[in-house]
Coordinates of C-alpha atoms in Angstrom, one line a residue:
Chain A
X617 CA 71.0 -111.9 13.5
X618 CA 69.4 -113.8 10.8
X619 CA 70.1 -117.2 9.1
X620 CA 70.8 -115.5 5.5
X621 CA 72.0 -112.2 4.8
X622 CA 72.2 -110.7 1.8
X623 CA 73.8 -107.6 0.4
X624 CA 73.7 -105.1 -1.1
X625 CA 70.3 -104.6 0.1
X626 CA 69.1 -102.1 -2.9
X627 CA 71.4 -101.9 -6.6
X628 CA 71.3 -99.7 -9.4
X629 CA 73.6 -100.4 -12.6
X630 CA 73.5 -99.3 -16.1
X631 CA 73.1 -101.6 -19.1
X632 CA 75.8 -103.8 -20.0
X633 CA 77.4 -103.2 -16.4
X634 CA 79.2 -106.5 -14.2
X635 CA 76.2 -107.2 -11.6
X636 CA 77.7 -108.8 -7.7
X637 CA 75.1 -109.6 -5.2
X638 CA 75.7 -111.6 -2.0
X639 CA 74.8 -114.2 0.4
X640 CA 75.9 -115.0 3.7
X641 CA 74.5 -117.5 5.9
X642 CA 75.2 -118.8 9.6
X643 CA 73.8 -122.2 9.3
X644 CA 75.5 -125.5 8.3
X645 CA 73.5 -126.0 4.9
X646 CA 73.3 -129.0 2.4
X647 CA 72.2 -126.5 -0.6
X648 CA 71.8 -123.0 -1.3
X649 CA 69.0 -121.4 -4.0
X650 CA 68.7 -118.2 -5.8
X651 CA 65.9 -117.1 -7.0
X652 CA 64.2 -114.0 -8.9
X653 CA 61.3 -112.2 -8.1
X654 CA 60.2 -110.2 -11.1
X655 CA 57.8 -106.8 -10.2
X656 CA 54.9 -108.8 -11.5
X657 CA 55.6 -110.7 -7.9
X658 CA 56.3 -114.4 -9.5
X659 CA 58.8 -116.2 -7.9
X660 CA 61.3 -118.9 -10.0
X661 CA 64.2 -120.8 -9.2
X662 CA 67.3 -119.9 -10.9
X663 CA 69.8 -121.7 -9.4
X664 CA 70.5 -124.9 -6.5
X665 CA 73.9 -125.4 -5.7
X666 CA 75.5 -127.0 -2.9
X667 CA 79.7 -126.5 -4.7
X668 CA 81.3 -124.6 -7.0
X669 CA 79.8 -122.8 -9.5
X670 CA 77.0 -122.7 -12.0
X671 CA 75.9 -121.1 -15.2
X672 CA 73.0 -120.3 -16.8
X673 CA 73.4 -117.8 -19.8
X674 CA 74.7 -114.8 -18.4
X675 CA 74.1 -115.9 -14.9
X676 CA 77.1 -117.3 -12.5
X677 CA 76.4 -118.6 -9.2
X678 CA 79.1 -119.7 -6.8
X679 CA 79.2 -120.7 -3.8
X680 CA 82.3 -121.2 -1.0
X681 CA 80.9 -124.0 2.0
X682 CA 83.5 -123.3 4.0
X683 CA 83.2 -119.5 4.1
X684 CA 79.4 -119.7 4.3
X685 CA 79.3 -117.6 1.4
X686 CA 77.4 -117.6 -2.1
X687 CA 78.1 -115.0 -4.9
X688 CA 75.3 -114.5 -7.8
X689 CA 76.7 -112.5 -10.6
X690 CA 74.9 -110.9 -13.7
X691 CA 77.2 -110.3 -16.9
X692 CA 76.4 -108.3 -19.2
X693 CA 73.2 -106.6 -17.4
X694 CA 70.2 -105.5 -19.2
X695 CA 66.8 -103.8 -18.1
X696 CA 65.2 -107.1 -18.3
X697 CA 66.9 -108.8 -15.6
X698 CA 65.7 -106.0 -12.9
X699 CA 64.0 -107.9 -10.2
X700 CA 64.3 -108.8 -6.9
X701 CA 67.0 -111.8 -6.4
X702 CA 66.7 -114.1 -3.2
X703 CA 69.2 -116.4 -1.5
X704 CA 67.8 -119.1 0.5
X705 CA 69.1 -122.2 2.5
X706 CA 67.5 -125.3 4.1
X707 CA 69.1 -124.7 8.1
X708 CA 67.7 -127.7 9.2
X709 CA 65.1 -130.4 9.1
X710 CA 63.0 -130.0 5.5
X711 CA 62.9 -125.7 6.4
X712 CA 63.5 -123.3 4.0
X713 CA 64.9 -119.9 5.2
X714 CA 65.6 -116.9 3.3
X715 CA 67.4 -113.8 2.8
X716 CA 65.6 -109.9 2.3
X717 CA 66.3 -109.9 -1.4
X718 CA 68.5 -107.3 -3.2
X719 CA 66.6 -104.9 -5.7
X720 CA 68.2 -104.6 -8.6
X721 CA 67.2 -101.7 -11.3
X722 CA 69.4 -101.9 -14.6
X723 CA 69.1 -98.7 -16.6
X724 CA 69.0 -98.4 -20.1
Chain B
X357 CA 52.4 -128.2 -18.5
X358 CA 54.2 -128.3 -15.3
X359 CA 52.6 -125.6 -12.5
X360 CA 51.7 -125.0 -9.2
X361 CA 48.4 -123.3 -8.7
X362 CA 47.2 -121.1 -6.3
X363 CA 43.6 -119.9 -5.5
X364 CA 42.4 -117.2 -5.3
X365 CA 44.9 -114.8 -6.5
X366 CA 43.6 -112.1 -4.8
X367 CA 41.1 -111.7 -1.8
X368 CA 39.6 -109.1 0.5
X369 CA 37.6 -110.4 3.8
X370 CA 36.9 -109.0 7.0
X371 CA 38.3 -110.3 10.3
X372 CA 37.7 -113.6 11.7
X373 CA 35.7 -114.5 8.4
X374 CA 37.3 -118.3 7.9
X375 CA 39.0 -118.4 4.4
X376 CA 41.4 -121.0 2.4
X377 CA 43.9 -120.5 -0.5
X378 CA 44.2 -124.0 -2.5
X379 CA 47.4 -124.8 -4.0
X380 CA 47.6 -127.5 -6.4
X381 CA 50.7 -128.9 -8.3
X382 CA 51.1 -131.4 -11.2
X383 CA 54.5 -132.7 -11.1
X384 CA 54.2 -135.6 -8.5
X385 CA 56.0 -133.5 -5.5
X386 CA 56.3 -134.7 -2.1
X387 CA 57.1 -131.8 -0.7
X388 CA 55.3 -128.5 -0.3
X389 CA 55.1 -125.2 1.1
X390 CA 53.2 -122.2 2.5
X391 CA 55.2 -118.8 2.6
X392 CA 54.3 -115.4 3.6
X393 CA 56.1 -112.4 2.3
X394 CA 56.3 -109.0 3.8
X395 CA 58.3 -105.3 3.1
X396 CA 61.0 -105.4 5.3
X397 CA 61.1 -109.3 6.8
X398 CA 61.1 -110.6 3.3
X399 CA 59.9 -114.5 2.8
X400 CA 59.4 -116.9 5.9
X401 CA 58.1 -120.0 6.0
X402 CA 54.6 -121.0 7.4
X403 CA 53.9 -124.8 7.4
X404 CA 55.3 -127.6 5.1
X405 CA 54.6 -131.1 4.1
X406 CA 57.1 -133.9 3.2
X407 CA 54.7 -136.2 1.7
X408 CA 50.5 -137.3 2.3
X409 CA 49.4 -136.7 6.3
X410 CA 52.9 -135.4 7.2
X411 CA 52.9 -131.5 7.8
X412 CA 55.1 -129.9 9.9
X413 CA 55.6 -125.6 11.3
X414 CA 57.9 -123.4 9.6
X415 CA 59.1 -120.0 11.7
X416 CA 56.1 -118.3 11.7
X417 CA 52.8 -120.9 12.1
X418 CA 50.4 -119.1 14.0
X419 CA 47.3 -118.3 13.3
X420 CA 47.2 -121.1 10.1
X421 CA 46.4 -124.7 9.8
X422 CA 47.1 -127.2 6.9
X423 CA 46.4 -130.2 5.7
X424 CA 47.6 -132.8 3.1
X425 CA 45.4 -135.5 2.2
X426 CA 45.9 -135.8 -1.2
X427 CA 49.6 -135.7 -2.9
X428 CA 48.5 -132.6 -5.4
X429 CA 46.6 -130.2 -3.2
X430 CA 47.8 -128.4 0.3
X431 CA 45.4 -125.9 1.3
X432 CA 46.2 -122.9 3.7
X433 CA 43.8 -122.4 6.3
X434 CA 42.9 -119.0 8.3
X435 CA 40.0 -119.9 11.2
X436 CA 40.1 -116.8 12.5
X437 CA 41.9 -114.2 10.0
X438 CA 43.4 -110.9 11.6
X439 CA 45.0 -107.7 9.9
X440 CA 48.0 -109.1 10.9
X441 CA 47.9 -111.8 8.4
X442 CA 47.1 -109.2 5.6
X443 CA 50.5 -110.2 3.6
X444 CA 51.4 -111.8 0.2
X445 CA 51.5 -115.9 0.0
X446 CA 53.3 -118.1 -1.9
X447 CA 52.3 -121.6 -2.3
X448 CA 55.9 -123.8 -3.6
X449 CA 56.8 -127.8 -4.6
X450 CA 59.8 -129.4 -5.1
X451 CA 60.4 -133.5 -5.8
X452 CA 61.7 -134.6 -2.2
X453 CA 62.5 -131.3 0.0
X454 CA 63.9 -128.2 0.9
X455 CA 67.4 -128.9 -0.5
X456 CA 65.5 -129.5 -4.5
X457 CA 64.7 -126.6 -6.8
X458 CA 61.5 -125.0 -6.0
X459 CA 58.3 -124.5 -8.3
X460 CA 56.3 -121.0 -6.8
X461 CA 53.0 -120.3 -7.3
X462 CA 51.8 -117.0 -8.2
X463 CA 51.0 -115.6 -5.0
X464 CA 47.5 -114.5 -3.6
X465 CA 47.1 -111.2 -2.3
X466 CA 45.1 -111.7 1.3
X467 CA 43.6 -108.2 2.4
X468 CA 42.3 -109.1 5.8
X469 CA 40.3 -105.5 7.2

């Protein structure tokens, strides 16, 4: 079983829709990232959190320690934001360990 | 501008033809990172360094060597390249570790035939 597992694997929605994608891990972590991988293949960092929740825009990250469980939602979704989104966590030592990704598509 | 470089961005060889991708970063970072990323098993970690001569294996180290001799720069090394390595890497930095938001490279693009 892996470290991170994210869900849904594969998302389509249409513009303007409520986007949900998730993260489970297994690991006792410090922090958990998201991040967005646009078709182009770049990677950035859209989010560290390690309680709570965060917000960036129309982005909302949350994330519950003790259920081992992190939440990245999209509000208001546009064509622009289709990407791949990545969950990753640091398991142990100074490793980094990540999740498949979820595709998202956003139709206009 | 802050960045972390990578070079070359793209690169066909043959097997067991020695290569290195150079990744470079401006921002001061201690720590850094070698990824590889593949359809279906997604990113996984290759080597890392915490800070100058301190390097360390991720889950999947074999078949690659680094170094870190200078703060900025923390080559990837292939001695001996095989089809198996054919994959897409990511260089990344961040200020102290693992548990800091991460500034990605580009990626390079290693065909190995």
């Amino acid at each position: 079983k892996n470290e991170v597992e994210q869900s849904p694997q594969n998302l389509t929605a249409q513009e303007g829709e409520f986007i949900t994608i998730n993260c489970s891990y297994s690991v006792g972590i410090s922090a958990l990232h998201w991040l967005q991988q646009h078709p182009g293949g770049g990677i950035v960092s859209l989010f560290m959190l390690s309680s709570g929740k965060k917000k960036h825009g129309r982005l909302i990250a949350t994330i519950n320690i003790q259920e081992k469980h992190s939440s990245l939602h999209i509000t208001a979704s546009h064509p622009r934001d289709s990407a791949v989104y990545i969950c990753a966590v640091p398991p142990g030592g100074s490793r980094l360990t990540f999740g498949e990704g979820t595709q998202l598509t956003v139709n206009p | 501008e802050a960045q972390v470089t990578q070079n070359p961005r793209y690169l066909i060889t043959v097997t067991g033809k020695k290569l290195t991708v150079t990744c470079s970063q401006n921002m001061n970072h201690e720590y850094m990172s070698w990824y590889r990323q593949d359809p279906g098993l997604g990113l996984r970690q290759i080597y890392y360094s915490m800070n100058v001569e301190v390097t360390d294996k991720g889950d999947v180290p074999e078949g690659y060597k680094v170094s870190r001799k200078e703060k900025r720069n923390f080559p990837l090394i292939l001695e001996s390249p095989s089809p198996n390595q054919t994959s897409l890497y990511f260089c990344a930095s961040s200020r102290t570790g693992s548990n800091q938001p991460q500034h990605f490279g580009d990626g390079t693009r290693l065909s190995i035939l």
